PDB file of C-alpha atoms in Angstrom:
ATOM      1  CA  UNK V 564    -192.174 -28.276  -2.851  1.00 51.00           C
ATOM      2  CA  UNK V 565    -193.410 -28.893  -6.371  1.00 58.00           C
ATOM      3  CA  UNK V 566    -196.028 -26.658  -7.937  1.00 63.00           C
ATOM      4  CA  UNK V 567    -198.429 -27.500 -10.718  1.00 73.00           C
ATOM      5  CA  UNK V 568    -198.934 -24.884 -13.420  1.00 78.00           C
ATOM      6  CA  UNK V 569    -202.266 -24.001 -11.811  1.00 76.00           C
ATOM      7  CA  UNK V 570    -200.573 -23.512  -8.433  1.00 74.00           C
ATOM      8  CA  UNK V 571    -197.860 -21.397 -10.008  1.00 80.00           C
ATOM      9  CA  UNK V 572    -200.380 -19.167 -11.793  1.00 81.00           C
ATOM     10  CA  UNK V 573    -202.318 -18.850  -8.541  1.00 78.00           C
ATOM     11  CA  UNK V 574    -199.140 -17.879  -6.725  1.00 83.00           C
ATOM     12  CA  UNK V 575    -198.319 -15.217  -9.324  1.00 88.00           C
ATOM     13  CA  UNK V 576    -201.791 -13.694  -9.077  1.00 88.00           C
ATOM     14  CA  UNK V 577    -201.622 -13.605  -5.290  1.00 87.00           C
ATOM     15  CA  UNK V 578    -198.184 -11.988  -5.284  1.00 91.00           C
ATOM     16  CA  UNK V 579    -199.363  -9.451  -7.860  1.00 91.00           C
ATOM     17  CA  UNK V 580    -202.380  -8.617  -5.671  1.00 91.00           C
ATOM     18  CA  UNK V 581    -200.122  -8.229  -2.624  1.00 92.00           C
ATOM     19  CA  UNK V 582    -197.719  -5.879  -4.403  1.00 95.00           C
ATOM     20  CA  UNK V 583    -200.584  -3.826  -5.808  1.00 94.00           C
ATOM     21  CA  UNK V 584    -202.173  -3.478  -2.356  1.00 95.00           C
ATOM     22  CA  UNK V 585    -198.835  -2.526  -0.817  1.00 95.00           C
ATOM     23  CA  UNK V 586    -198.344   0.178  -3.448  1.00 96.00           C
ATOM     24  CA  UNK V 587    -201.885   1.483  -2.978  1.00 95.00           C
ATOM     25  CA  UNK V 588    -201.390   1.610   0.792  1.00 96.00           C
ATOM     26  CA  UNK V 589    -198.444   3.966   0.352  1.00 96.00           C
ATOM     27  CA  UNK V 590    -200.736   6.515  -1.285  1.00 96.00           C
ATOM     28  CA  UNK V 591    -203.881   5.864   0.769  1.00 96.00           C
ATOM     29  CA  UNK V 592    -203.371   4.047   4.086  1.00 96.00           C
ATOM     30  CA  UNK V 593    -207.026   4.550   5.079  1.00 97.00           C
ATOM     31  CA  UNK V 594    -208.512   2.502   2.227  1.00 96.00           C
ATOM     32  CA  UNK V 595    -210.286  -0.371   3.996  1.00 96.00           C
ATOM     33  CA  UNK V 596    -210.975  -2.175   0.710  1.00 95.00           C
ATOM     34  CA  UNK V 597    -207.291  -2.143  -0.161  1.00 96.00           C
ATOM     35  CA  UNK V 598    -206.299  -3.401   3.285  1.00 96.00           C
ATOM     36  CA  UNK V 599    -208.797  -6.231   2.941  1.00 95.00           C
ATOM     37  CA  UNK V 600    -207.360  -7.139  -0.458  1.00 94.00           C
ATOM     38  CA  UNK V 601    -203.872  -7.068   1.045  1.00 95.00           C
ATOM     39  CA  UNK V 602    -204.899  -9.376   3.865  1.00 94.00           C
ATOM     40  CA  UNK V 603    -206.582 -11.739   1.417  1.00 92.00           C
ATOM     41  CA  UNK V 604    -203.495 -11.872  -0.801  1.00 92.00           C
ATOM     42  CA  UNK V 605    -201.272 -12.639   2.201  1.00 93.00           C
ATOM     43  CA  UNK V 606    -203.599 -15.461   3.198  1.00 90.00           C
ATOM     44  CA  UNK V 607    -203.385 -16.846  -0.327  1.00 86.00           C
ATOM     45  CA  UNK V 608    -199.599 -16.714  -0.253  1.00 89.00           C
ATOM     46  CA  UNK V 609    -199.483 -18.332   3.196  1.00 87.00           C
ATOM     47  CA  UNK V 610    -200.857 -21.544   1.688  1.00 81.00           C
ATOM     48  CA  UNK V 611    -197.671 -21.933  -0.368  1.00 81.00           C
ATOM     49  CA  UNK V 612    -195.236 -21.666   2.563  1.00 80.00           C
ATOM     50  CA  UNK V 613    -193.883 -24.057   5.146  1.00 82.00           C
ATOM     51  CA  UNK V 614    -195.713 -24.087   8.475  1.00 81.00           C
ATOM     52  CA  UNK V 615    -193.509 -21.522  10.223  1.00 84.00           C
ATOM     53  CA  UNK V 616    -193.506 -19.029   7.349  1.00 87.00           C
ATOM     54  CA  UNK V 617    -197.201 -19.618   6.791  1.00 87.00           C
ATOM     55  CA  UNK V 618    -198.001 -18.655  10.393  1.00 89.00           C
ATOM     56  CA  UNK V 619    -195.926 -15.482  10.056  1.00 92.00           C
ATOM     57  CA  UNK V 620    -197.752 -14.525   6.866  1.00 93.00           C
ATOM     58  CA  UNK V 621    -201.128 -15.249   8.460  1.00 93.00           C
ATOM     59  CA  UNK V 622    -200.245 -12.994  11.403  1.00 94.00           C
ATOM     60  CA  UNK V 623    -199.364 -10.250   8.948  1.00 96.00           C
ATOM     61  CA  UNK V 624    -202.694 -10.795   7.178  1.00 95.00           C
ATOM     62  CA  UNK V 625    -204.523 -10.510  10.507  1.00 96.00           C
ATOM     63  CA  UNK V 626    -202.849  -7.155  11.182  1.00 97.00           C
ATOM     64  CA  UNK V 627    -203.929  -5.822   7.773  1.00 97.00           C
ATOM     65  CA  UNK V 628    -207.503  -7.029   8.245  1.00 97.00           C
ATOM     66  CA  UNK V 629    -207.724  -5.621  11.768  1.00 97.00           C
ATOM     67  CA  UNK V 630    -206.449  -2.325  10.368  1.00 97.00           C
ATOM     68  CA  UNK V 631    -209.249  -2.402   7.787  1.00 97.00           C
ATOM     69  CA  UNK V 632    -211.799  -3.089  10.519  1.00 97.00           C
ATOM     70  CA  UNK V 633    -210.443  -0.249  12.632  1.00 98.00           C
ATOM     71  CA  UNK V 634    -211.362   2.007   9.718  1.00 97.00           C
ATOM     72  CA  UNK V 635    -214.698   0.313   9.027  1.00 97.00           C
ATOM     73  CA  UNK V 636    -215.828  -2.030  11.863  1.00 97.00           C
ATOM     74  CA  UNK V 637    -218.857  -3.286   9.894  1.00 96.00           C
ATOM     75  CA  UNK V 638    -216.907  -4.265   6.759  1.00 96.00           C
ATOM     76  CA  UNK V 639    -218.277  -7.781   6.339  1.00 95.00           C
ATOM     77  CA  UNK V 640    -215.774  -9.027   3.747  1.00 93.00           C
ATOM     78  CA  UNK V 641    -212.903  -8.054   6.067  1.00 95.00           C
ATOM     79  CA  UNK V 642    -214.630  -9.806   8.968  1.00 96.00           C
ATOM     80  CA  UNK V 643    -215.082 -12.915   6.846  1.00 93.00           C
ATOM     81  CA  UNK V 644    -211.492 -12.846   5.645  1.00 92.00           C
ATOM     82  CA  UNK V 645    -210.274 -12.416   9.231  1.00 95.00           C
ATOM     83  CA  UNK V 646    -212.305 -15.481  10.160  1.00 94.00           C
ATOM     84  CA  UNK V 647    -210.451 -17.440   7.503  1.00 91.00           C
ATOM     85  CA  UNK V 648    -207.123 -16.166   8.829  1.00 93.00           C
ATOM     86  CA  UNK V 649    -207.923 -17.414  12.333  1.00 93.00           C
ATOM     87  CA  UNK V 650    -209.141 -20.719  10.901  1.00 90.00           C
ATOM     88  CA  UNK V 651    -205.955 -21.177   8.893  1.00 87.00           C
ATOM     89  CA  UNK V 652    -203.844 -20.419  11.973  1.00 89.00           C
ATOM     90  CA  UNK V 653    -205.824 -22.929  14.007  1.00 88.00           C
ATOM     91  CA  UNK V 654    -205.218 -25.727  11.518  1.00 84.00           C
ATOM     92  CA  UNK V 655    -201.479 -25.059  11.683  1.00 85.00           C
ATOM     93  CA  UNK V 656    -201.524 -25.237  15.505  1.00 86.00           C
ATOM     94  CA  UNK V 657    -201.066 -28.805  16.829  1.00 85.00           C
ATOM     95  CA  UNK V 658    -202.341 -28.172  20.366  1.00 88.00           C
ATOM     96  CA  UNK V 659    -206.152 -28.574  20.268  1.00 88.00           C
ATOM     97  CA  UNK V 660    -206.794 -26.147  23.136  1.00 91.00           C
ATOM     98  CA  UNK V 661    -204.732 -23.429  21.491  1.00 92.00           C
ATOM     99  CA  UNK V 662    -206.329 -24.180  18.122  1.00 90.00           C
ATOM    100  CA  UNK V 663    -209.800 -23.875  19.627  1.00 92.00           C
ATOM    101  CA  UNK V 664    -208.997 -20.314  20.700  1.00 95.00           C
ATOM    102  CA  UNK V 665    -208.460 -19.444  17.025  1.00 93.00           C
ATOM    103  CA  UNK V 666    -211.553 -21.396  15.976  1.00 93.00           C
ATOM    104  CA  UNK V 667    -213.595 -19.380  18.502  1.00 94.00           C
ATOM    105  CA  UNK V 668    -212.187 -16.139  17.081  1.00 95.00           C
ATOM    106  CA  UNK V 669    -213.027 -17.351  13.576  1.00 94.00           C
ATOM    107  CA  UNK V 670    -216.585 -18.234  14.569  1.00 94.00           C
ATOM    108  CA  UNK V 671    -217.032 -14.773  16.090  1.00 96.00           C
ATOM    109  CA  UNK V 672    -215.806 -13.121  12.883  1.00 96.00           C
ATOM    110  CA  UNK V 673    -218.037 -15.252  10.671  1.00 94.00           C
ATOM    111  CA  UNK V 674    -221.038 -14.536  12.881  1.00 96.00           C
ATOM    112  CA  UNK V 675    -220.398 -10.796  12.658  1.00 96.00           C
ATOM    113  CA  UNK V 676    -220.040 -11.087   8.871  1.00 95.00           C
ATOM    114  CA  UNK V 677    -223.375 -12.919   8.688  1.00 96.00           C
ATOM    115  CA  UNK V 678    -224.979 -10.284  10.931  1.00 97.00           C
ATOM    116  CA  UNK V 679    -223.798  -7.547   8.563  1.00 96.00           C
ATOM    117  CA  UNK V 680    -224.794  -9.412   5.379  1.00 95.00           C
ATOM    118  CA  UNK V 681    -227.392 -12.079   6.275  1.00 95.00           C
ATOM    119  CA  UNK V 682    -228.126 -13.024   2.664  1.00 94.00           C
ATOM    120  CA  UNK V 683    -224.533 -13.997   1.902  1.00 91.00           C
ATOM    121  CA  UNK V 684    -224.512 -17.767   1.464  1.00 87.00           C
ATOM    122  CA  UNK V 685    -220.724 -17.998   1.620  1.00 87.00           C
ATOM    123  CA  UNK V 686    -220.633 -16.300   5.028  1.00 89.00           C
ATOM    124  CA  UNK V 687    -223.320 -18.620   6.355  1.00 89.00           C
ATOM    125  CA  UNK V 688    -221.521 -21.675   4.989  1.00 87.00           C
ATOM    126  CA  UNK V 689    -218.269 -20.533   6.573  1.00 88.00           C
ATOM    127  CA  UNK V 690    -219.993 -20.192   9.938  1.00 89.00           C
ATOM    128  CA  UNK V 691    -221.501 -23.662   9.538  1.00 86.00           C
ATOM    129  CA  UNK V 692    -218.199 -25.280   8.577  1.00 84.00           C
ATOM    130  CA  UNK V 693    -216.366 -23.624  11.471  1.00 85.00           C
ATOM    131  CA  UNK V 694    -218.543 -25.591  13.875  1.00 84.00           C
ATOM    132  CA  UNK V 695    -217.003 -28.753  12.395  1.00 82.00           C
ATOM    133  CA  UNK V 696    -213.470 -27.353  12.325  1.00 82.00           C
ATOM    134  CA  UNK V 697    -212.271 -28.950  15.596  1.00 82.00           C
ATOM    135  CA  UNK V 698    -213.159 -32.369  14.168  1.00 81.00           C
ATOM    136  CA  UNK V 699    -211.204 -31.564  11.011  1.00 78.00           C
ATOM    137  CA  UNK V 700    -208.298 -30.384  13.169  1.00 78.00           C
ATOM    138  CA  UNK V 701    -208.277 -33.624  15.148  1.00 78.00           C
ATOM    139  CA  UNK V 702    -208.133 -35.706  11.971  1.00 75.00           C
ATOM    140  CA  UNK V 703    -205.351 -33.614  10.458  1.00 72.00           C
ATOM    141  CA  UNK V 704    -203.069 -33.823  13.461  1.00 73.00           C
ATOM    142  CA  UNK V 705    -203.891 -37.457  14.163  1.00 72.00           C
ATOM    143  CA  UNK V 706    -202.269 -38.190  10.815  1.00 63.00           C
ATOM    144  CA  UNK V 707    -199.450 -35.733  11.442  1.00 59.00           C
ATOM    145  CA  UNK V 708    -200.480 -33.632   8.480  1.00 50.00           C
ATOM    146  CA  UNK V 709    -200.293 -30.384  10.403  1.00 45.00           C
ATOM    147  CA  UNK V 710    -196.543 -30.771  10.799  1.00 45.00           C
ATOM    148  CA  UNK V 711    -196.048 -30.955   7.065  1.00 44.00           C
ATOM    149  CA  UNK V 712    -195.980 -28.157   4.566  1.00 40.00           C
ATOM    150  CA  UNK V 713    -199.015 -25.919   4.537  1.00 44.00           C
ATOM    151  CA  UNK V 714    -198.687 -25.589   0.793  1.00 42.00           C
ATOM    152  CA  UNK V 715    -201.155 -26.181  -2.014  1.00 39.00           C
ATOM    153  CA  UNK V 716    -203.054 -29.422  -2.130  1.00 35.00           C
ATOM    154  CA  UNK V 717    -204.069 -29.954  -5.682  1.00 31.00           C
ATOM    155  CA  UNK V 718    -204.931 -26.293  -6.138  1.00 32.00           C
ATOM    156  CA  UNK V 719    -207.734 -26.356  -3.592  1.00 32.00           C
ATOM    157  CA  UNK V 720    -210.245 -24.968  -6.045  1.00 29.00           C
ATOM    158  CA  UNK V 721    -213.037 -27.510  -5.667  1.00 28.00           C
ATOM    159  CA  UNK V 722    -212.562 -29.213  -2.293  1.00 32.00           C
ATOM    160  CA  UNK V 723    -214.762 -26.825  -0.348  1.00 33.00           C
ATOM    161  CA  UNK V 724    -218.076 -28.506  -1.036  1.00 31.00           C
ATOM    162  CA  UNK V 725    -216.732 -31.922  -0.061  1.00 31.00           C
ATOM    163  CA  UNK V 726    -215.314 -30.754   3.235  1.00 36.00           C
ATOM    164  CA  UNK V 727    -218.363 -28.693   4.073  1.00 37.00           C
ATOM    165  CA  UNK V 728    -221.000 -31.277   3.213  1.00 35.00           C
ATOM    166  CA  UNK V 729    -219.309 -34.403   4.531  1.00 41.00           C
ATOM    167  CA  UNK V 730    -216.531 -33.923   7.073  1.00 39.00           C
ATOM    168  CA  UNK V 731    -216.019 -37.685   7.405  1.00 40.00           C
ATOM    169  CA  UNK V 732    -215.686 -38.339   3.680  1.00 41.00           C
ATOM    170  CA  UNK V 733    -211.915 -38.124   3.531  1.00 37.00           C
ATOM    171  CA  UNK V 734    -210.904 -40.113   6.591  1.00 38.00           C
ATOM    172  CA  UNK V 735    -209.796 -43.045   4.468  1.00 41.00           C
ATOM    173  CA  UNK V 736    -206.643 -41.324   3.239  1.00 43.00           C
ATOM    174  CA  UNK V 737    -204.751 -38.631   5.063  1.00 44.00           C
ATOM    175  CA  UNK V 738    -203.725 -37.028   1.784  1.00 44.00           C
ATOM    176  CA  UNK V 739    -207.353 -36.739   0.748  1.00 47.00           C
ATOM    177  CA  UNK V 740    -208.188 -35.202   4.099  1.00 46.00           C
ATOM    178  CA  UNK V 741    -205.461 -32.616   3.712  1.00 45.00           C
ATOM    179  CA  UNK V 742    -206.841 -31.796   0.270  1.00 43.00           C
ATOM    180  CA  UNK V 743    -210.303 -31.208   1.695  1.00 48.00           C
ATOM    181  CA  UNK V 744    -209.230 -29.120   4.660  1.00 49.00           C
ATOM    182  CA  UNK V 745    -206.706 -26.936   2.893  1.00 51.00           C
ATOM    183  CA  UNK V 746    -208.961 -26.818  -0.125  1.00 51.00           C
ATOM    184  CA  UNK V 747    -211.845 -24.991   1.506  1.00 49.00           C
ATOM    185  CA  UNK V 748    -209.478 -22.564   3.209  1.00 52.00           C
ATOM    186  CA  UNK V 749    -207.686 -21.805  -0.051  1.00 46.00           C
ATOM    187  CA  UNK V 750    -211.002 -21.445  -1.849  1.00 47.00           C
ATOM    188  CA  UNK V 751    -212.343 -19.071   0.774  1.00 48.00           C
ATOM    189  CA  UNK V 752    -209.387 -16.706   0.875  1.00 48.00           C
ATOM    190  CA  UNK V 753    -209.024 -17.025  -2.891  1.00 45.00           C
ATOM    191  CA  UNK V 754    -212.457 -15.568  -3.413  1.00 44.00           C
ATOM    192  CA  UNK V 755    -211.481 -12.524  -1.368  1.00 44.00           C
ATOM    193  CA  UNK V 756    -208.436 -11.915  -3.541  1.00 43.00           C
ATOM    194  CA  UNK V 757    -210.357 -12.432  -6.786  1.00 41.00           C
ATOM    195  CA  UNK V 758    -213.214 -10.159  -5.719  1.00 42.00           C
ATOM    196  CA  UNK V 759    -210.740  -7.533  -4.600  1.00 45.00           C
ATOM    197  CA  UNK V 760    -208.840  -7.647  -7.872  1.00 42.00           C
ATOM    198  CA  UNK V 761    -212.075  -7.406  -9.830  1.00 40.00           C
ATOM    199  CA  UNK V 762    -213.234  -4.396  -7.814  1.00 44.00           C
ATOM    200  CA  UNK V 763    -209.993  -2.538  -8.359  1.00 45.00           C
ATOM    201  CA  UNK V 764    -209.699  -3.626 -12.018  1.00 42.00           C
ATOM    202  CA  UNK V 765    -206.149  -4.827 -11.487  1.00 43.00           C
ATOM    203  CA  UNK V 766    -204.789  -6.406 -14.673  1.00 46.00           C
ATOM    204  CA  UNK V 767    -203.399  -9.925 -14.294  1.00 48.00           C
ATOM    205  CA  UNK V 768    -199.632 -10.358 -14.352  1.00 48.00           C
ATOM    206  CA  UNK V 769    -198.158 -10.882 -17.820  1.00 50.00           C
ATOM    207  CA  UNK V 770    -197.830 -14.518 -18.937  1.00 50.00           C
ATOM    208  CA  UNK V 771    -194.441 -16.113 -18.737  1.00 47.00           C
TER     209      UNK V 771
END
């Protein structure tokens, strides 16, 4: 897998956030914010793995986020991040019936996040897009994209709006479709990691 410089920088930031969260957990395992940051970082990193490793990392992220919610059941950013974890897992699952189970879990998480923070536009958009997720899933696996690497697709930093506003826009090229689908997932979990790092004032990793 080849990484652009942007992808590589993104990967470094995500790994730095994961290590920081892991270190913080050792001193305070009941910090729900830290657990949420950890889950978000794992979701980020999962986008750079092959399908099998990505699923394993997503499962680990789910455990961290569920641990955060066990501490604070109304923590809306953890609920939202957990919704993204289930969505990511669904897209990596070829069987549509099995994938729909994860999409249903994601929709439930997004709805709870919206209920806790109704004014959050990102939560509402995530809930809206999840309704279209099975259609996205069908297109991905019709082209066989889901069996390929779950890695970065052009960085994924700006594809969210396209996928959310026009789910049929990228049907002309399977590569474009993969960019859109993975893009909004990467964007969503990326925001969690960035917000978490900002809250904890974690310095970025040194340049190489």
